[in-house]
Coordinates of C-alpha atoms in Angstrom, one line a residue:
Chain A
X1126 CA -27.6 25.6 37.6
X1127 CA -26.1 24.8 41.0
X1128 CA -26.0 22.1 43.6
X1129 CA -29.2 23.3 45.4
X1130 CA -31.2 22.2 42.3
X1131 CA -29.7 18.7 42.6
X1132 CA -30.4 18.5 46.4
X1133 CA -34.0 19.5 45.7
X1134 CA -34.4 16.7 43.2
X1135 CA -32.7 14.2 45.5
X1136 CA -35.1 15.1 48.3
X1137 CA -38.2 14.8 46.0
X1138 CA -37.7 11.1 45.1
X1139 CA -37.3 8.0 47.1
X1140 CA -35.9 5.1 45.1
X1141 CA -32.7 5.8 43.1
X1142 CA -30.4 4.0 40.8
X1143 CA -26.9 5.7 40.9
X1144 CA -24.8 5.1 37.8
X1145 CA -21.6 6.3 36.0
X1146 CA -20.1 5.8 32.5
X1147 CA -18.4 2.8 30.9
X1148 CA -14.6 2.7 31.1
X1149 CA -15.0 3.1 34.8
X1150 CA -12.2 5.1 36.5
X1151 CA -11.5 6.7 39.9
X1152 CA -13.8 9.7 39.5
X1153 CA -16.8 7.7 38.4
X1154 CA -16.3 5.1 41.2
X1155 CA -15.6 7.6 43.9
X1156 CA -18.6 9.7 42.9
X1157 CA -21.2 6.9 42.8
X1158 CA -20.0 5.6 46.2
X1159 CA -20.2 9.1 47.7
X1160 CA -23.6 9.7 46.2
X1161 CA -24.9 6.5 47.9
X1162 CA -23.6 7.8 51.3
X1163 CA -25.4 11.1 50.7
X1164 CA -28.7 9.4 49.7
X1165 CA -28.4 7.0 52.7
X1166 CA -28.1 10.1 55.0
X1167 CA -31.1 11.7 53.3
X1168 CA -33.1 8.5 54.2
X1169 CA -33.5 7.4 50.6
X1170 CA -33.2 3.9 49.1
X1171 CA -30.5 3.7 46.4
X1172 CA -28.6 1.0 44.4
X1173 CA -25.4 1.6 42.5
X1174 CA -25.5 0.0 39.1
X1175 CA -22.9 0.6 36.4
X1176 CA -22.7 -0.8 32.8
X1177 CA -19.6 -3.0 33.4
X1178 CA -17.7 -4.8 36.2
X1179 CA -15.4 -2.8 38.3
X1180 CA -11.8 -3.2 37.0
X1181 CA -9.6 -5.2 39.3
X1182 CA -7.2 -2.3 40.1
X1183 CA -10.1 -0.6 42.0
X1184 CA -10.8 -3.7 44.1
X1185 CA -9.0 -2.3 47.2
X1186 CA -11.4 0.7 47.6
X1187 CA -13.3 0.5 50.8
X1188 CA -17.0 -0.1 50.2
X1189 CA -16.5 -1.1 46.5
X1190 CA -18.8 -4.1 46.9
X1191 CA -21.8 -1.7 46.9
X1192 CA -21.3 -1.4 43.1
X1193 CA -23.2 -3.9 41.0
X1194 CA -23.9 -4.4 37.3
X1195 CA -27.5 -5.8 37.5
X1196 CA -30.5 -3.7 38.3
X1197 CA -32.1 -5.3 41.4
X1198 CA -35.8 -5.8 40.6
X1199 CA -37.2 -5.8 44.2
X1200 CA -38.2 -2.1 44.2
X1201 CA -39.8 0.3 41.8
X1202 CA -37.3 3.1 41.1
X1203 CA -38.3 6.8 40.8
X1204 CA -35.0 8.3 39.6
X1205 CA -31.6 7.7 38.0
X1206 CA -28.6 9.7 39.1
X1207 CA -26.0 9.7 36.4
X1208 CA -22.5 10.9 37.5
X1209 CA -19.6 11.9 35.3
X1210 CA -21.5 10.9 32.1
X1211 CA -21.5 13.1 29.0
X1212 CA -24.4 11.3 27.4
X1213 CA -27.0 8.6 27.9
X1214 CA -25.0 6.5 25.4
X1215 CA -22.3 6.1 27.9
X1216 CA -24.5 4.3 30.4
X1217 CA -25.8 1.9 27.8
X1218 CA -28.5 -0.5 29.0
X1219 CA -29.1 1.5 32.2
X1220 CA -30.2 4.5 30.1
X1221 CA -32.5 2.2 28.2
X1222 CA -34.0 0.8 31.5
X1223 CA -34.5 4.4 32.7
X1224 CA -36.3 5.3 29.6
X1225 CA -38.5 2.3 29.5
X1226 CA -39.4 2.8 33.2
X1227 CA -39.8 6.5 32.9
X1228 CA -37.3 7.3 35.6
X1229 CA -36.5 10.9 36.3
X1230 CA -32.8 11.5 35.2
X1231 CA -30.6 13.6 37.4
X1232 CA -27.4 14.4 35.5
X1233 CA -24.3 15.7 37.4
X1234 CA -21.1 16.1 35.3
X1235 CA -18.0 18.2 34.8
X1236 CA -17.5 17.7 31.1
X1237 CA -18.2 20.7 28.9
X1238 CA -19.4 18.3 26.2
X1239 CA -22.2 17.0 28.4
X1240 CA -25.5 16.7 26.3
X1241 CA -27.7 17.8 29.2
X1242 CA -29.6 14.5 28.7
X1243 CA -31.2 14.6 32.2
X1244 CA -34.5 16.0 33.5
X1245 CA -32.4 17.9 36.0
X1246 CA -28.9 18.8 34.9
X1247 CA -25.9 20.3 36.7
X1248 CA -22.9 20.6 34.4
X1249 CA -19.9 22.4 35.7
X1250 CA -16.9 22.4 33.3
X1251 CA -14.9 24.4 35.8
X1252 CA -15.0 21.5 38.3
X1253 CA -12.0 19.2 38.3
X1254 CA -14.2 16.1 38.7
X1255 CA -17.6 14.8 39.5
X1256 CA -16.2 14.2 43.0
X1257 CA -15.6 17.9 43.5
X1258 CA -19.2 18.6 42.5
X1259 CA -20.4 15.9 44.9
X1260 CA -18.5 17.7 47.7
X1261 CA -20.5 20.8 46.8
X1262 CA -23.7 18.8 46.9
X1263 CA -22.9 17.5 50.4
X1264 CA -22.4 21.1 51.5
X1265 CA -25.6 22.3 49.8
X1266 CA -27.5 19.5 51.5
X1267 CA -25.8 20.3 54.9
X1268 CA -24.9 16.6 55.2
X1269 CA -21.8 15.8 57.2
X1270 CA -19.1 14.1 55.2
X1271 CA -18.1 11.0 57.1
X1272 CA -14.7 9.3 56.9
X1273 CA -15.8 6.8 54.2
X1274 CA -17.5 9.5 52.0
X1275 CA -14.4 11.6 52.5
X1276 CA -12.3 8.7 51.1
X1277 CA -14.5 8.3 48.1
X1278 CA -14.5 12.0 47.3
X1279 CA -10.8 12.1 47.7
X1280 CA -10.3 9.2 45.3
X1281 CA -12.5 10.9 42.7
X1282 CA -10.6 14.2 43.0
X1283 CA -7.1 12.7 43.2
X1284 CA -7.5 10.5 40.2
X1285 CA -9.1 13.1 37.9
X1286 CA -6.5 15.7 38.8
X1287 CA -3.7 13.2 38.3
X1288 CA -2.7 13.6 41.9
X1289 CA -3.0 17.4 41.7
X1290 CA -0.9 17.9 38.6
X1291 CA -3.4 18.6 35.8
X1292 CA -4.6 22.1 34.8
X1293 CA -7.9 21.4 36.5
X1294 CA -6.2 21.7 39.9
X1295 CA -7.6 24.9 41.5
X1296 CA -7.5 26.5 44.9
X1297 CA -10.9 25.0 45.6
X1298 CA -9.6 21.5 44.8
X1299 CA -6.8 22.0 47.3
X1300 CA -9.1 23.4 50.0
X1301 CA -11.5 20.5 49.5
X1302 CA -8.6 18.1 49.8
X1303 CA -7.5 19.8 53.1
X1304 CA -10.9 19.3 54.6
X1305 CA -11.1 15.7 53.4
X1306 CA -7.8 15.0 55.2
X1307 CA -9.3 16.4 58.3
X1308 CA -12.1 13.9 58.1
X1309 CA -9.4 11.2 58.4
X1310 CA -8.4 10.5 54.8
X1311 CA -4.8 9.1 54.5
X1312 CA -3.6 10.4 51.2
X1313 CA -0.6 8.1 50.9
X1314 CA -2.7 5.0 51.7
X1315 CA -5.3 5.9 49.0
X1316 CA -2.6 6.7 46.4
X1317 CA -0.9 3.4 47.0
X1318 CA -4.2 1.5 47.0
X1319 CA -4.9 2.8 43.5
X1320 CA -1.4 3.1 42.0
X1321 CA 0.7 0.5 43.9
X1322 CA -1.2 -2.3 42.5
X1323 CA 1.0 -3.4 39.6
X1324 CA 1.8 -7.0 38.7
X1325 CA 5.1 -8.2 37.4
X1326 CA 3.4 -8.8 34.1
X1327 CA 2.3 -5.2 34.0
X1328 CA 5.9 -4.0 34.6
X1329 CA 7.1 -6.2 31.8
X1330 CA 4.4 -4.8 29.5
X1331 CA 5.4 -1.2 30.5
X1332 CA 9.1 -2.1 29.9
X1333 CA 8.3 -3.4 26.4
X1334 CA 5.9 -0.5 25.6
X1335 CA 8.6 2.1 26.6
X1336 CA 11.0 0.4 24.2
X1337 CA 8.7 1.3 21.2
X1338 CA 8.7 5.1 21.8
X1339 CA 10.0 7.2 18.9
X1340 CA 10.3 10.9 18.4
X1341 CA 9.9 12.6 15.0
X1342 CA 13.0 14.4 13.6
X1343 CA 11.5 17.8 14.6
X1344 CA 11.3 16.6 18.2
X1345 CA 7.6 17.7 18.6
X1346 CA 5.8 14.4 18.2
X1347 CA 6.5 11.3 20.2
X1348 CA 4.6 8.0 19.8
X1349 CA 4.5 4.4 21.0
X1350 CA 3.2 1.4 19.1
X1351 CA 1.6 -1.5 20.9
X1352 CA 1.0 -4.1 18.3
X1353 CA -0.8 -7.4 18.8
X1354 CA 2.3 -9.6 19.3
X1355 CA 3.5 -7.2 22.0
X1356 CA 0.2 -7.1 23.8
X1357 CA -0.7 -10.7 23.5
X1358 CA 2.7 -11.8 24.8
X1359 CA 2.2 -9.7 28.0
X1360 CA -1.0 -11.1 29.6
X1361 CA -2.6 -7.7 28.8
X1362 CA -5.6 -6.6 30.9
X1363 CA -7.9 -3.7 30.4
X1364 CA -6.6 -0.8 32.4
X1365 CA -3.0 -2.0 32.2
X1366 CA -2.0 0.9 29.9
X1367 CA -3.9 3.7 31.8
X1368 CA -1.5 6.6 32.1
X1369 CA 1.0 5.0 29.7
X1370 CA 0.7 8.0 27.3
X1371 CA 2.2 10.2 30.0
X1372 CA 5.7 8.7 29.1
X1373 CA 5.9 9.9 25.5
X1374 CA 4.2 13.1 26.7
X1375 CA 7.0 13.6 29.2
X1376 CA 9.8 13.9 26.7
X1377 CA 11.3 17.4 26.6
X1378 CA 9.9 19.7 23.9
X1379 CA 7.3 17.1 22.7
X1380 CA 4.0 18.9 21.9
X1381 CA 1.9 15.9 20.9
X1382 CA 2.1 12.3 22.2
X1383 CA 0.3 9.5 20.4
X1384 CA -0.4 5.9 21.4
X1385 CA -1.2 3.4 18.7
X1386 CA -2.8 0.3 20.2
X1387 CA -3.6 -2.6 17.8
X1388 CA -6.8 -3.8 19.6
X1389 CA -7.5 -6.5 16.9
X1390 CA -6.1 -7.5 13.5
X1391 CA -6.6 -4.5 11.3
X1392 CA -8.1 -2.3 14.1
X1393 CA -5.9 0.4 15.7
X1394 CA -7.0 2.6 18.6
X1395 CA -5.3 6.0 18.5
X1396 CA -5.0 8.1 21.6
X1397 CA -3.5 11.6 21.4
X1398 CA -2.4 14.2 24.0
X1399 CA -1.3 17.8 23.5
X1400 CA 1.2 19.5 25.7
X1401 CA 0.5 22.9 24.0
X1402 CA -2.3 24.8 22.3
X1403 CA -2.1 22.3 19.4
X1404 CA -5.7 21.0 19.2
X1405 CA -5.6 17.2 19.0
X1406 CA -9.4 17.2 18.8
X1407 CA -9.0 18.5 15.2
X1408 CA -6.6 15.8 14.3
X1409 CA -8.8 13.1 15.8
X1410 CA -11.9 14.6 14.1
X1411 CA -10.2 14.3 10.7
X1412 CA -10.4 10.5 11.3
X1413 CA -13.9 10.5 12.6
X1414 CA -12.9 10.6 16.3
X1415 CA -12.9 13.4 18.8
X1416 CA -12.5 14.5 22.4
X1417 CA -11.0 17.7 23.8
X1418 CA -8.3 20.1 22.7
X1419 CA -5.7 18.3 24.9
X1420 CA -6.9 14.7 24.8
X1421 CA -8.6 13.0 21.9
X1422 CA -8.8 9.7 20.1
X1423 CA -10.1 7.8 17.1
X1424 CA -10.2 4.2 16.0
X1425 CA -8.9 3.3 12.5
X1426 CA -9.0 0.2 10.4
X1427 CA -6.2 -0.9 8.2
X1428 CA -2.5 -1.7 8.2
X1429 CA -0.7 -0.5 11.3
X1430 CA 2.3 1.2 9.7
X1431 CA 0.0 2.9 7.2
X1432 CA -2.2 4.3 10.1
X1433 CA 0.8 5.5 12.0
X1434 CA 2.1 7.4 9.0
X1435 CA -1.3 9.0 8.2
X1436 CA -2.0 10.1 11.8
X1437 CA 1.5 11.6 12.1
X1438 CA 1.2 13.4 8.8
X1439 CA -2.2 14.8 9.8
X1440 CA -0.8 15.9 13.2
X1441 CA 2.0 17.9 11.5
X1442 CA -0.6 20.0 9.7
X1443 CA -1.8 21.6 12.9
X1444 CA 1.5 22.9 14.3
X1445 CA 1.0 26.6 15.1
Chain B
X411 CA 11.4 26.9 68.3
X412 CA 9.3 28.7 65.7
X413 CA 9.5 30.9 62.6
X414 CA 9.6 34.1 64.7
X415 CA 13.1 33.1 66.0
X416 CA 14.3 32.8 62.4
X417 CA 12.7 36.1 61.3
X418 CA 14.4 37.8 64.3
X419 CA 17.8 36.4 63.2
X420 CA 17.3 37.4 59.6
X421 CA 16.5 41.0 60.6
X422 CA 19.6 41.2 62.8
X423 CA 22.2 40.6 60.1
X424 CA 22.8 42.2 56.7
X425 CA 24.9 40.1 54.4
X426 CA 23.8 36.5 53.9
X427 CA 24.9 33.4 52.1
X428 CA 21.9 31.1 51.5
X429 CA 22.7 27.4 50.9
X430 CA 21.3 23.9 50.7
X431 CA 22.6 20.3 50.7
X432 CA 24.5 18.4 48.1
X433 CA 22.3 16.1 45.8
X434 CA 20.2 19.2 45.1
X435 CA 16.5 18.5 44.6
X436 CA 13.3 20.4 44.3
X437 CA 12.8 21.3 48.0
X438 CA 16.4 22.6 48.4
X439 CA 16.2 24.6 45.2
X440 CA 12.7 26.0 45.8
X441 CA 13.7 26.9 49.3
X442 CA 16.9 28.8 48.6
X443 CA 15.2 30.8 45.9
X444 CA 12.2 31.7 48.1
X445 CA 14.6 32.6 51.0
X446 CA 16.4 35.1 48.6
X447 CA 13.0 36.7 47.8
X448 CA 12.3 37.1 51.5
X449 CA 15.7 38.6 52.3
X450 CA 15.4 41.0 49.3
X451 CA 12.1 42.2 50.7
X452 CA 13.7 42.7 54.1
X453 CA 16.3 44.9 52.4
X454 CA 19.1 42.5 53.0
X455 CA 22.0 41.5 50.7
X456 CA 22.2 37.8 50.0
X457 CA 23.8 35.3 47.6
X458 CA 22.8 31.8 47.0
X459 CA 25.7 29.4 46.9
X460 CA 25.3 25.6 46.9
X461 CA 28.0 22.9 47.0
X462 CA 27.4 21.6 43.4
X463 CA 26.0 22.7 40.1
X464 CA 22.2 22.7 39.6
X465 CA 21.2 19.4 37.8
X466 CA 20.0 20.0 34.2
X467 CA 16.5 18.8 35.0
X468 CA 15.9 21.9 37.1
X469 CA 17.1 24.3 34.5
X470 CA 13.6 25.4 33.5
X471 CA 12.8 26.9 37.0
X472 CA 12.3 30.6 36.7
X473 CA 15.0 32.5 38.5
X474 CA 17.3 29.5 38.7
X475 CA 20.3 31.6 37.5
X476 CA 20.5 33.2 41.0
X477 CA 22.0 29.9 42.2
X478 CA 25.8 29.8 42.1
X479 CA 28.5 27.5 43.3
X480 CA 31.3 30.0 44.1
X481 CA 31.2 32.4 47.1
X482 CA 31.4 35.9 45.7
X483 CA 34.2 37.7 47.6
X484 CA 33.0 41.3 47.1
X485 CA 31.3 41.5 50.5
X486 CA 31.9 40.5 54.0
X487 CA 29.2 38.1 55.1
X488 CA 27.5 38.1 58.5
X489 CA 25.5 34.9 58.3
X490 CA 24.8 31.7 56.5
X491 CA 21.2 30.4 56.1
X492 CA 21.3 26.6 55.6
X493 CA 18.0 25.1 54.3
X494 CA 16.9 21.5 54.2
X495 CA 20.3 20.4 55.5
X496 CA 20.6 17.8 58.3
X497 CA 24.3 18.6 59.1
X498 CA 27.2 20.9 58.2
X499 CA 28.7 17.9 56.4
X500 CA 26.1 18.2 53.7
X501 CA 27.1 21.7 52.7
X502 CA 30.8 20.7 52.4
X503 CA 33.1 23.6 51.6
X504 CA 30.5 26.3 52.4
X505 CA 30.3 25.1 56.0
X506 CA 34.1 25.3 56.1
X507 CA 34.0 28.9 54.8
X508 CA 31.3 29.8 57.4
X509 CA 33.5 28.4 60.2
X510 CA 36.7 30.1 59.0
X511 CA 34.9 33.4 58.6
X512 CA 32.9 33.0 61.8
X513 CA 29.5 33.4 60.2
X514 CA 26.4 33.0 62.3
X515 CA 24.6 29.8 61.1
X516 CA 20.8 29.9 60.7
X517 CA 19.5 26.3 60.3
X518 CA 16.0 25.7 58.9
X519 CA 15.1 22.1 58.2
X520 CA 12.3 19.5 58.4
X521 CA 14.4 16.3 58.9
X522 CA 14.1 14.7 62.4
X523 CA 17.8 13.7 62.1
X524 CA 18.9 17.3 61.9
X525 CA 22.1 17.8 64.1
X526 CA 21.1 21.3 65.2
X527 CA 24.4 22.5 63.9
X528 CA 23.4 26.2 63.7
X529 CA 23.6 29.1 66.0
X530 CA 19.9 29.5 65.5
X531 CA 18.0 26.3 64.7
X532 CA 14.4 25.7 63.6
X533 CA 13.8 22.0 63.0
X534 CA 10.2 20.9 62.3
X535 CA 9.9 17.2 61.5
X536 CA 6.1 17.6 61.1
X537 CA 6.7 19.9 58.1
X538 CA 6.5 18.2 54.6
X539 CA 9.4 20.2 53.3
X540 CA 11.7 23.2 53.9
X541 CA 9.4 25.0 51.5
X542 CA 6.5 24.6 53.8
X543 CA 8.6 26.1 56.6
X544 CA 9.6 29.0 54.4
X545 CA 5.9 29.7 53.8
X546 CA 5.6 30.0 57.6
X547 CA 8.6 32.3 57.8
X548 CA 7.1 34.6 55.1
X549 CA 3.9 34.7 57.2
X550 CA 5.8 35.3 60.5
X551 CA 7.7 38.2 58.8
X552 CA 4.5 39.6 57.3
X553 CA 6.1 39.6 53.9
X554 CA 3.9 39.3 50.9
X555 CA 4.5 36.2 48.8
X556 CA 4.8 37.4 45.2
X557 CA 4.2 35.2 42.1
X558 CA 7.8 34.1 41.8
X559 CA 8.2 33.3 45.5
X560 CA 4.9 31.4 45.3
X561 CA 6.3 29.3 42.4
X562 CA 9.5 28.5 44.3
X563 CA 7.5 27.5 47.5
X564 CA 5.2 25.4 45.4
X565 CA 8.1 23.6 43.7
X566 CA 9.6 22.8 47.1
X567 CA 6.3 21.4 48.5
X568 CA 5.2 19.6 45.4
X569 CA 8.5 17.8 44.9
X570 CA 9.0 16.8 48.6
X571 CA 5.4 15.4 48.8
X572 CA 5.7 13.5 45.5
X573 CA 2.9 15.7 44.1
X574 CA 0.8 15.4 47.3
X575 CA 1.0 11.6 47.5
X576 CA 3.4 10.9 50.4
X577 CA 2.5 10.5 54.1
X578 CA 3.8 14.1 54.8
X579 CA 0.8 15.5 52.9
X580 CA -1.3 17.3 55.5
X581 CA -4.2 19.7 55.6
X582 CA -1.7 22.5 56.1
X583 CA 0.2 21.4 52.9
X584 CA -3.1 21.6 50.9
X585 CA -4.1 24.9 52.4
X586 CA -0.7 26.4 51.6
X587 CA -0.9 25.0 48.0
X588 CA -4.4 26.6 47.6
X589 CA -3.0 30.0 48.6
X590 CA 0.0 29.7 46.3
X591 CA -2.3 29.0 43.4
X592 CA -4.2 32.2 44.2
X593 CA -0.8 34.0 43.9
X594 CA -0.7 32.8 40.3
X595 CA 1.0 29.5 40.4
X596 CA 0.2 27.2 37.5
X597 CA 0.4 23.7 39.0
X598 CA 0.4 21.8 35.6
X599 CA 3.1 24.1 34.1
X600 CA 5.4 23.6 37.1
X601 CA 4.8 19.8 37.2
X602 CA 5.6 19.6 33.5
X603 CA 8.7 21.9 33.9
X604 CA 10.1 19.4 36.4
X605 CA 8.8 16.1 35.3
X606 CA 8.2 16.4 31.5
X607 CA 11.8 16.8 30.8
X608 CA 12.9 13.3 29.8
X609 CA 15.1 12.5 26.9
X610 CA 14.7 9.5 24.6
X611 CA 17.8 8.0 26.2
X612 CA 16.2 8.4 29.6
X613 CA 13.1 6.5 28.3
X614 CA 15.4 3.7 26.9
X615 CA 17.2 3.4 30.2
X616 CA 13.9 3.2 32.1
X617 CA 12.7 0.5 29.7
X618 CA 15.8 -1.6 30.3
X619 CA 15.8 -1.0 34.0
X620 CA 12.1 -2.1 34.3
X621 CA 13.1 -5.3 32.5
X622 CA 15.4 -6.2 35.4
X623 CA 12.8 -6.2 38.1
X624 CA 12.3 -9.4 40.0
X625 CA 10.0 -10.4 42.9
X626 CA 11.1 -13.0 45.5
X627 CA 8.9 -16.2 45.7
X628 CA 7.1 -14.8 48.8
X629 CA 6.0 -11.8 46.9
X630 CA 7.2 -9.3 49.5
X631 CA 10.6 -8.1 48.1
X632 CA 11.0 -6.6 44.7
X633 CA 14.3 -5.5 43.3
X634 CA 16.0 -4.1 40.2
X635 CA 19.6 -4.5 39.2
X636 CA 21.4 -1.8 37.2
X637 CA 24.8 -3.2 36.3
X638 CA 27.6 -1.3 34.6
X639 CA 26.9 -2.6 31.1
X640 CA 23.2 -1.5 31.3
X641 CA 24.1 1.9 32.6
X642 CA 27.0 2.6 30.4
X643 CA 25.1 1.6 27.3
X644 CA 22.4 4.2 28.1
X645 CA 24.2 7.5 28.3
X646 CA 23.4 7.5 32.0
X647 CA 23.3 10.9 33.7
X648 CA 23.1 11.7 37.4
X649 CA 19.4 12.1 38.3
X650 CA 18.2 9.9 35.5
X651 CA 17.1 7.2 37.9
X652 CA 15.4 9.5 40.5
X653 CA 12.1 8.0 41.3
X654 CA 12.9 4.7 39.6
X655 CA 12.6 2.8 42.9
X656 CA 8.9 3.7 42.8
X657 CA 8.4 1.0 40.1
X658 CA 9.4 -2.1 42.1
X659 CA 7.7 -0.4 45.1
X660 CA 4.4 -0.2 43.2
X661 CA 4.0 -4.0 42.8
X662 CA 1.0 -5.3 44.7
X663 CA 1.8 -6.8 48.1
X664 CA 5.5 -5.8 47.9
X665 CA 6.8 -4.6 51.3
X666 CA 10.4 -3.8 50.4
X667 CA 11.8 -2.5 47.2
X668 CA 15.5 -2.5 46.5
X669 CA 17.6 -0.9 43.8
X670 CA 21.1 -2.3 43.2
X671 CA 23.1 0.2 41.1
X672 CA 26.7 -0.8 40.2
X673 CA 28.3 2.6 40.3
X674 CA 31.8 1.2 39.5
X675 CA 33.4 -2.1 39.0
X676 CA 33.1 -3.9 42.4
X677 CA 31.0 -1.0 44.0
X678 CA 27.2 -1.3 44.4
X679 CA 24.9 1.4 45.7
X680 CA 21.9 -0.2 47.5
X681 CA 18.7 1.9 47.9
X682 CA 15.8 0.5 49.9
X683 CA 12.2 1.6 50.4
X684 CA 9.6 0.1 52.8
X685 CA 5.9 0.1 52.1
X686 CA 5.1 -1.1 55.6
X687 CA 6.4 -0.9 59.1
X688 CA 9.4 -3.0 58.1
X689 CA 12.4 -0.8 59.1
X690 CA 14.8 -0.7 56.2
X691 CA 17.1 1.5 58.3
X692 CA 18.0 -1.6 60.3
X693 CA 18.8 -3.5 57.1
X694 CA 21.0 -0.7 55.8
X695 CA 22.6 -0.3 59.2
X696 CA 23.7 -4.0 59.1
X697 CA 25.8 -3.0 56.1
X698 CA 27.2 0.2 57.5
X699 CA 24.6 2.4 55.8
X700 CA 21.5 4.1 57.2
X701 CA 18.6 6.5 56.6
X702 CA 15.0 6.4 57.8
X703 CA 12.5 3.6 58.6
X704 CA 11.0 3.8 55.1
X705 CA 14.0 4.9 53.0
X706 CA 17.6 3.8 53.6
X707 CA 20.7 2.9 51.7
X708 CA 24.2 1.6 51.8
X709 CA 27.2 1.1 49.5
X710 CA 28.9 -2.3 49.3
X711 CA 32.0 -3.5 47.6
X712 CA 32.2 -6.9 46.1
X713 CA 30.7 -9.1 43.4
X714 CA 27.2 -7.9 42.3
X715 CA 25.3 -11.2 42.6
X716 CA 26.8 -11.9 46.0
X717 CA 25.8 -8.4 47.2
X718 CA 22.2 -9.0 45.9
X719 CA 22.0 -12.3 47.8
X720 CA 23.4 -10.9 51.0
X721 CA 21.1 -7.8 51.1
X722 CA 17.9 -9.9 50.3
X723 CA 18.8 -12.5 52.9
X724 CA 19.3 -9.7 55.5
X725 CA 16.0 -8.0 54.5
X726 CA 14.1 -11.3 55.1
X727 CA 15.3 -11.3 58.8
X728 CA 13.2 -8.2 59.5
X729 CA 9.8 -9.3 58.3
X730 CA 7.3 -8.7 61.2

């Protein structure tokens, strides 16, 4: 269970599809791009194919055009490299294609919940990101990390550690970041390329969303409610609310932050974050959802105010 | 001009006052606390005295109670260590005390604009923070960095690099951070202690402030206007708007962000940030203010809308 096993598998095959999960974010995108650099340097043919179009906010990443959504049919593929994916379900039609065409599946992921769905699996829950694992694969393969690969690895690590502020930030993460800077990475430029990309509409949406935040009388639960009228009046795009839950979460003494997003009439997506040992996975599971101790979610149908009340009541049951 | 010179001076004297600049922030606070640890381990007597009370948002920092605002009169001091201060003016009455009592002044700072006001000066504009320089002083003195000193150094570096996202983030910064984590620093805990400390009033203020953001028709200047009615209706406290200018600055293609804060009737504080090579120091200087190429400010008297128009017109003159 180490990077050498992955290097061995990569050397064995010749034509690869590289993929990552739906709801593409920085770690998935940085990792597929870095994996393509690695396979190029190993003299392999590879194509990056993901289950959905790259969100507009990632459009400034150098080399992003290498990512497609259709599987080119000009070659016969041997293997699929799935990065940052917990299960085959999260790569949708590409998993189906891999099955139908009997591709060898190479699975590299840092989520403890990974299903080990590959023929070759390397799952490392201690890693901050798939990007950090990719760095270890470059080292194990003795492949030089060039400037562009360094940028992609940095983007993966920076986004999945929340710019080095989440609990997954380790000494190894910082040492890898130091080395990537020595390869020419400009940390401020990459941060701005990803996070200084707002529109005025996005700012207006954030302003309105912040106005909905409430705190329960005990001071331990904070929540925001994005109902359909608010969202529809704001030219809402997918990804516009990424990171929004950090605002209720940042209120002093708050243990659980909840975001209620009415994604359609009668359908409410509930996202939960825990600041303490309170296990929001248990709360979400009570409603048929799930996730991790500190970050979970579920989707409920019904009347918005009723859902808010039920979720908050359920949350209160888990206070330690 | 290196840390050895500072270590030599610290070893030479016995009774120290440690201080930092007004408008206390993370780097100043982390640095004075780390310097006290260092002097303790060198067997010296020292007191931390700063020109103003520690803002409430820093109250969760371990060991913060060692910082006072009155100079204890029970000892005769030999020397003053000024950290993160560009000039004696920024330590106010403490500089006056040092002059009157003929204290040796030891000046350690990372600002290029430092006036070399000390008897011993170490100014290192390449350093991200005074905290990073303190780390080098610990190393030069061969003093073990214990867990608490590691926390203080980490707070200094994290806050002055904007959690490792500003241009001052270097390989050395990351390597120091890695080592501090190995001393036991919990990066997520320290981030939350400093930045997850909002009140609901603060969120409401942010919501309203975001609602004032405008972008000029060319798309290159974004500004927000905090007038007296908005501020007074929001239970505004000093420090509540720290980092607020990052919002207009984060709009795609914006080169200059400006924050107009009406601090009293007829008095407007103007803060400017540049995302490009446009020199906002020149803009601020035109109004009698100043600062750096990328961050400057001035204070103007007059009618709010008139000031907004004059500053935006002046800014447009400097587009490259």
